[in-house]
Short mmCIF file of C-alpha atoms in Angstrom, two decimals:
data_model
loop_
_atom_site.label_atom_id
_atom_site.label_comp_id
_atom_site.label_asym_id
_atom_site.label_seq_id
_atom_site.Cartn_x
_atom_site.Cartn_y
_atom_site.Cartn_z
CA MET C 12 27.44 -21.81 -29.82
CA PRO C 13 23.95 -19.97 -29.90
CA LEU C 14 23.20 -16.76 -30.73
CA ILE C 15 22.19 -15.90 -26.93
CA ASP C 16 24.47 -17.70 -25.21
CA THR C 17 24.18 -18.49 -21.64
CA THR C 18 25.58 -15.38 -20.47
CA GLN C 19 23.40 -13.15 -22.35
CA LEU C 20 20.45 -15.13 -20.38
CA ALA C 21 21.77 -13.97 -16.99
CA LEU C 22 22.19 -10.46 -17.95
CA GLU C 23 18.29 -10.27 -19.02
CA ARG C 24 17.55 -12.15 -16.54
CA ALA C 25 19.19 -10.04 -13.81
CA ILE C 26 17.60 -6.92 -15.45
CA GLN C 27 14.53 -8.35 -14.97
CA GLY C 28 15.15 -9.56 -11.18
CA ALA C 29 16.93 -5.53 -10.71
CA GLY C 30 13.76 -4.26 -11.89
CA VAL C 31 11.51 -6.36 -10.04
CA ARG C 32 13.56 -5.37 -6.67
CA GLN C 33 13.13 -1.59 -7.76
CA GLU C 34 9.41 -2.36 -7.17
CA ALA C 35 9.75 -3.51 -3.75
CA LEU C 36 12.18 -1.30 -2.94
CA THR C 37 10.19 1.96 -3.92
CA ALA C 38 7.05 -0.41 -1.88
CA ASN C 39 9.26 -0.24 1.15
CA LEU C 40 9.86 3.97 0.32
CA ALA C 41 5.69 4.40 -0.19
CA ASN C 42 5.01 2.40 3.19
CA VAL C 43 7.89 4.53 5.32
CA ASP C 44 5.00 5.33 7.57
CA THR C 45 2.71 2.56 7.52
CA PRO C 46 2.12 0.74 10.77
CA GLY C 47 3.48 -2.49 11.23
CA TYR C 48 4.71 -3.05 7.61
CA VAL C 49 7.54 -5.69 7.45
CA ARG C 50 9.75 -4.51 4.67
CA LYS C 51 9.79 -7.10 1.23
CA ASP C 52 13.58 -7.58 -0.96
CA VAL C 53 14.69 -9.47 -3.78
CA ASP C 54 17.35 -11.54 -3.36
CA PHE C 55 17.50 -12.16 -7.73
CA HIS C 56 21.65 -12.62 -7.00
CA ALA C 57 21.33 -15.97 -5.34
CA GLN C 58 18.85 -17.17 -7.26
CA LEU C 59 20.39 -16.59 -10.85
CA ALA C 60 23.68 -17.62 -9.06
CA GLY C 61 21.68 -20.94 -8.47
CA ALA C 62 21.08 -21.16 -12.26
CA MET C 63 23.89 -20.48 -13.33
CA GLN C 64 25.90 -23.38 -10.89
CA ALA C 65 23.56 -25.92 -13.18
CA GLY C 66 26.24 -26.68 -15.38
CA PRO C 67 24.37 -27.69 -18.73
CA ASP C 68 21.57 -27.17 -17.70
CA ALA C 69 21.85 -23.51 -16.80
CA ALA C 70 20.28 -21.89 -19.80
CA ALA C 71 17.23 -23.74 -19.04
CA ARG C 72 17.17 -23.08 -15.22
CA LEU C 73 17.68 -19.41 -16.14
CA ARG C 74 14.71 -19.17 -18.42
CA ALA C 75 12.59 -20.88 -15.73
CA THR C 76 14.01 -18.25 -13.22
CA GLY C 77 11.21 -16.61 -11.46
CA PHE C 78 11.27 -13.19 -9.21
CA ALA C 79 8.99 -12.03 -6.49
CA PRO C 80 9.76 -10.33 -3.68
CA THR C 81 10.11 -11.78 0.26
CA ALA C 82 9.58 -10.43 3.26
CA ASP C 83 11.76 -9.46 5.67
CA SER C 84 11.71 -11.39 9.28
CA PRO C 85 10.41 -8.79 11.49
CA GLY C 86 13.49 -7.55 13.73
CA ALA C 87 13.98 -4.11 14.93
CA MET C 88 11.07 -2.52 14.67
CA ARG C 89 9.49 0.87 15.65
CA ALA C 90 7.06 1.66 18.21
CA ASP C 91 4.15 1.41 15.45
CA GLY C 92 5.19 -1.97 14.31
CA GLY C 93 6.86 -0.72 11.02
CA THR C 94 10.59 -1.37 10.05
CA VAL C 95 11.42 0.61 6.93
CA ASP C 96 14.45 2.98 7.47
CA ALA C 97 13.99 5.63 4.64
CA ASP C 98 17.73 6.10 4.44
CA VAL C 99 18.71 2.56 3.78
CA GLU C 100 16.00 1.73 1.45
CA SER C 101 17.18 5.33 -0.48
CA ALA C 102 20.27 4.20 -0.09
CA ARG C 103 19.54 -0.09 -1.98
CA LEU C 104 17.40 1.99 -4.28
CA ALA C 105 20.31 4.17 -5.64
CA GLN C 106 22.24 1.07 -5.80
CA ASN C 107 20.15 -1.12 -7.44
CA ALA C 108 19.31 1.65 -9.86
CA LEU C 109 23.34 1.32 -10.78
CA GLU C 110 23.25 -2.02 -10.77
CA HIS C 111 20.52 -2.26 -13.23
CA GLN C 112 22.84 0.15 -15.55
CA ALA C 113 25.28 -1.93 -15.51
CA LEU C 114 24.24 -4.42 -16.68
CA VAL C 115 21.85 -2.93 -19.36
CA THR C 116 24.86 -1.87 -20.05
CA VAL C 117 26.82 -4.53 -20.52
CA ALA C 118 24.12 -5.95 -22.26
CA GLY C 119 23.75 -3.55 -24.95
CA ALA C 120 27.39 -3.79 -25.75
CA ARG C 121 27.25 -7.79 -26.17
CA LEU C 122 24.92 -7.47 -28.41
CA ASP C 123 26.63 -4.49 -30.46
CA VAL C 124 29.88 -6.96 -30.54
CA LEU C 125 26.86 -8.99 -32.49
CA ARG C 126 25.51 -6.29 -34.62
CA ALA C 127 29.48 -5.52 -35.52
CA ALA C 128 29.94 -9.39 -36.59
CA MET C 129 27.09 -8.74 -38.55
CA GLY C 130 27.94 -6.15 -39.92
CA ILE C 131 25.36 -4.17 -39.33
CA ALA C 132 26.83 -1.67 -36.39
CA MET R 30 6.69 -4.91 -16.98
CA SER R 31 7.54 -4.32 -13.49
CA LEU R 32 8.96 -0.78 -14.16
CA PHE R 33 5.90 0.54 -15.23
CA GLY R 34 4.65 -1.04 -11.61
CA THR R 35 7.17 0.60 -10.19
CA PHE R 36 5.94 4.08 -10.93
CA ASP R 37 1.82 3.07 -9.93
CA VAL R 38 4.17 2.54 -6.58
CA ALA R 39 5.54 5.63 -6.04
CA ALA R 40 2.19 7.36 -7.29
CA SER R 41 0.34 5.88 -4.03
CA GLY R 42 3.15 6.90 -1.97
CA LEU R 43 2.98 10.71 -3.36
CA SER R 44 -1.02 10.76 -3.34
CA ALA R 45 -0.68 9.27 0.43
CA GLN R 46 1.86 11.64 2.00
CA ARG R 47 0.24 14.83 0.05
CA LEU R 48 -3.51 13.97 1.52
CA ARG R 49 -0.97 13.95 4.86
CA MET R 50 -0.09 16.88 4.08
CA ASP R 51 -3.84 18.37 3.55
CA VAL R 52 -4.65 16.82 6.45
CA THR R 53 -2.41 18.47 8.43
CA ALA R 54 -3.09 22.08 7.03
CA GLU R 55 -6.70 21.85 7.68
CA ASN R 56 -5.53 20.83 11.54
CA LEU R 57 -3.66 23.86 11.54
CA ALA R 58 -5.67 25.96 9.96
CA ASN R 59 -8.56 24.87 12.23
CA ALA R 60 -6.64 25.63 15.15
CA GLN R 61 -8.85 28.27 16.52
CA SER R 62 -12.68 26.53 15.21
CA THR R 63 -15.08 26.41 18.08
CA ARG R 64 -17.69 24.88 15.77
CA GLY R 65 -16.94 21.91 14.23
CA ALA R 66 -19.13 19.63 11.94
CA ASP R 67 -20.45 17.41 14.98
CA GLY R 68 -21.68 20.45 16.61
CA GLY R 69 -18.38 21.11 19.26
CA PRO R 70 -14.99 22.06 18.47
CA TYR R 71 -13.17 20.52 15.77
CA ARG R 72 -11.74 17.91 16.88
CA ARG R 73 -7.80 17.21 15.35
CA LYS R 74 -7.65 14.32 12.20
CA GLU R 75 -5.17 12.06 11.81
CA VAL R 76 -4.48 9.93 8.51
CA VAL R 77 -4.04 6.36 9.15
CA LEU R 78 -2.22 4.31 6.32
CA ARG R 79 -1.83 0.51 5.22
CA GLU R 80 -0.24 -0.98 2.58
CA ALA R 81 -2.26 -1.97 -0.53
CA SER R 82 -2.67 -4.97 -1.85
CA GLY R 83 -2.09 -4.86 -4.90
CA GLY R 84 -2.99 -6.97 -8.13
CA SER R 85 -5.41 -4.64 -9.21
CA SER R 86 -3.45 -2.78 -12.02
CA PHE R 87 -4.33 -3.61 -15.89
CA GLY R 88 -0.98 -5.08 -16.22
CA ALA R 89 -1.40 -7.14 -12.93
CA ALA R 90 -4.93 -8.48 -14.54
CA LEU R 91 -3.41 -9.86 -18.11
CA ALA R 92 -0.56 -11.17 -16.05
CA GLY R 93 -2.91 -13.57 -13.96
CA ALA R 94 -5.48 -14.26 -17.22
CA ARG R 95 -2.02 -16.01 -18.68
CA GLY R 96 -1.78 -17.59 -15.74
CA GLY R 97 1.73 -16.23 -15.02
CA ALA R 98 3.23 -15.99 -11.41
CA ALA R 99 3.77 -12.31 -12.26
CA ALA R 100 0.17 -11.68 -11.18
CA GLY R 101 -0.23 -9.18 -8.28
CA GLY R 102 3.27 -7.67 -7.70
CA ALA R 103 3.88 -5.46 -4.91
CA GLY R 104 0.77 -2.48 -3.93
CA GLY R 105 2.11 0.09 -2.72
CA VAL R 106 0.16 1.96 0.19
CA GLU R 107 -3.29 3.23 0.10
CA VAL R 108 -5.12 5.49 3.28
CA ALA R 109 -7.47 3.41 5.55
CA ALA R 110 -8.96 6.24 7.57
CA VAL R 111 -8.80 10.07 8.40
CA VAL R 112 -10.05 9.47 12.27
CA PRO R 113 -11.06 12.01 14.31
CA SER R 114 -9.19 12.81 17.32
CA GLN R 115 -10.32 11.01 20.73
CA ALA R 116 -8.59 13.85 22.93
CA ALA R 117 -10.81 15.95 24.99
CA PRO R 118 -10.82 19.82 23.89
CA LYS R 119 -8.80 21.95 25.86
CA ARG R 120 -10.78 24.60 28.07
CA VAL R 121 -10.14 27.96 28.32
CA HIS R 122 -11.63 30.81 29.73
CA ASP R 123 -12.47 33.51 27.91
CA PRO R 124 -16.13 35.19 29.12
CA GLY R 125 -16.36 37.30 26.36
CA HIS R 126 -16.01 34.81 23.80
CA PRO R 127 -19.66 34.19 21.62
CA ASP R 128 -19.29 30.08 22.32
CA ALA R 129 -18.08 30.21 26.18
CA ASP R 130 -20.66 28.57 28.66
CA ALA R 131 -22.35 30.00 31.72
CA ASP R 132 -18.95 29.76 33.40
CA GLY R 133 -17.12 31.56 31.05
CA ASN R 134 -15.30 28.70 29.38
CA VAL R 135 -14.77 27.28 25.64
CA LEU R 136 -13.81 24.06 24.57
CA MET R 137 -10.73 24.78 21.64
CA PRO R 138 -10.17 22.05 19.56
CA ASP R 139 -6.65 20.06 21.16
CA ILE R 140 -4.19 21.26 18.84
CA ASN R 141 -0.64 21.53 19.08
CA PRO R 142 1.19 23.54 15.89
CA VAL R 143 4.37 21.72 16.70
CA THR R 144 2.98 18.64 16.67
CA GLU R 145 1.76 19.70 13.08
CA MET R 146 4.72 21.10 12.06
CA VAL R 147 6.72 17.78 12.61
CA ASP R 148 3.85 15.56 11.47
CA LEU R 149 4.30 18.38 8.20
CA ILE R 150 7.84 17.88 7.45
CA GLY R 151 7.82 14.13 8.41
CA ALA R 152 5.45 13.54 5.32
CA GLN R 153 7.56 16.39 2.95
CA ARG R 154 10.20 13.81 3.36
CA ALA R 155 8.25 11.14 2.59
CA TYR R 156 7.03 12.17 -0.26
CA GLU R 157 10.87 13.75 -1.46
CA ALA R 158 11.97 9.68 -1.25
CA ASN R 159 9.29 8.69 -3.50
CA VAL R 160 9.72 11.80 -6.23
CA THR R 161 13.18 9.96 -6.10
CA ALA R 162 11.98 6.81 -6.12
CA MET R 163 9.99 8.05 -9.29
CA GLN R 164 13.12 9.36 -10.93
CA SER R 165 15.39 6.58 -10.62
CA ALA R 166 12.77 4.40 -12.30
CA LYS R 167 11.94 6.83 -14.75
CA SER R 168 16.00 6.76 -15.82
CA MET R 169 16.07 3.11 -15.36
CA PHE R 170 13.26 2.12 -17.95
CA SER R 171 14.95 4.90 -20.31
CA LYS R 172 18.04 3.16 -20.39
CA THR R 173 16.39 -0.35 -20.59
CA LEU R 174 15.25 1.51 -23.87
CA GLU R 175 18.22 2.24 -25.18
CA LEU R 176 18.93 -1.43 -26.16
CA LEU R 177 16.86 -1.18 -29.08
CA ARG R 178 19.41 1.32 -30.77
#
């Protein structure tokens, strides 16, 4: 088993995905009053879940996974064409920040285990 | 690193909303101005926002130069224009006014203080939302830095 296993790699990728998602959600909030703006989001969960299904290739798939924001299909919108709801966006922002914090905490705890095993904790 | 980009995006929202507040304050201050910049009465101004293209920051340029797919993240918001309103000025009968015409009518700016106050509140709420987003990114980033300890 390598020192940085697939789980640790997935945690690191998820932390990066949450960072990219935070940027997309912040851009939605910045454009809350922009006419015709279509909100964007990053579905990093689905991308990572797909990579984790790859069995022995999971680590390589995880390393190759990149995250990019995708625009929602314009559904219900305001009269000016904007689709951002400031309340919903704030809730998503808070949720994503907490998720990022949880991921960082777990990744840090796993690194602490490694440090303890090496006697440098 | 995307979290630094988040700061830029939130900052673009802050400056756009601040400009909206400035323009609204200017409209309120000039509600009685009969001599605007173009000679006639002051015309109400309105801010037009648009989505910024992004990719002009140092980080985006570096990522692009390295051939990365990370080039050109979210760009935030920018002010496209500040346009004067096309609404006709109000005609008020006030023969004593220095700018009154031969019939005693004065052209006044078509500014409704209630509309301006609603705009002001909207800009204020949007500003606060961007501040919250920035604080959230700040705590996320400092939490990530704790991994190095």
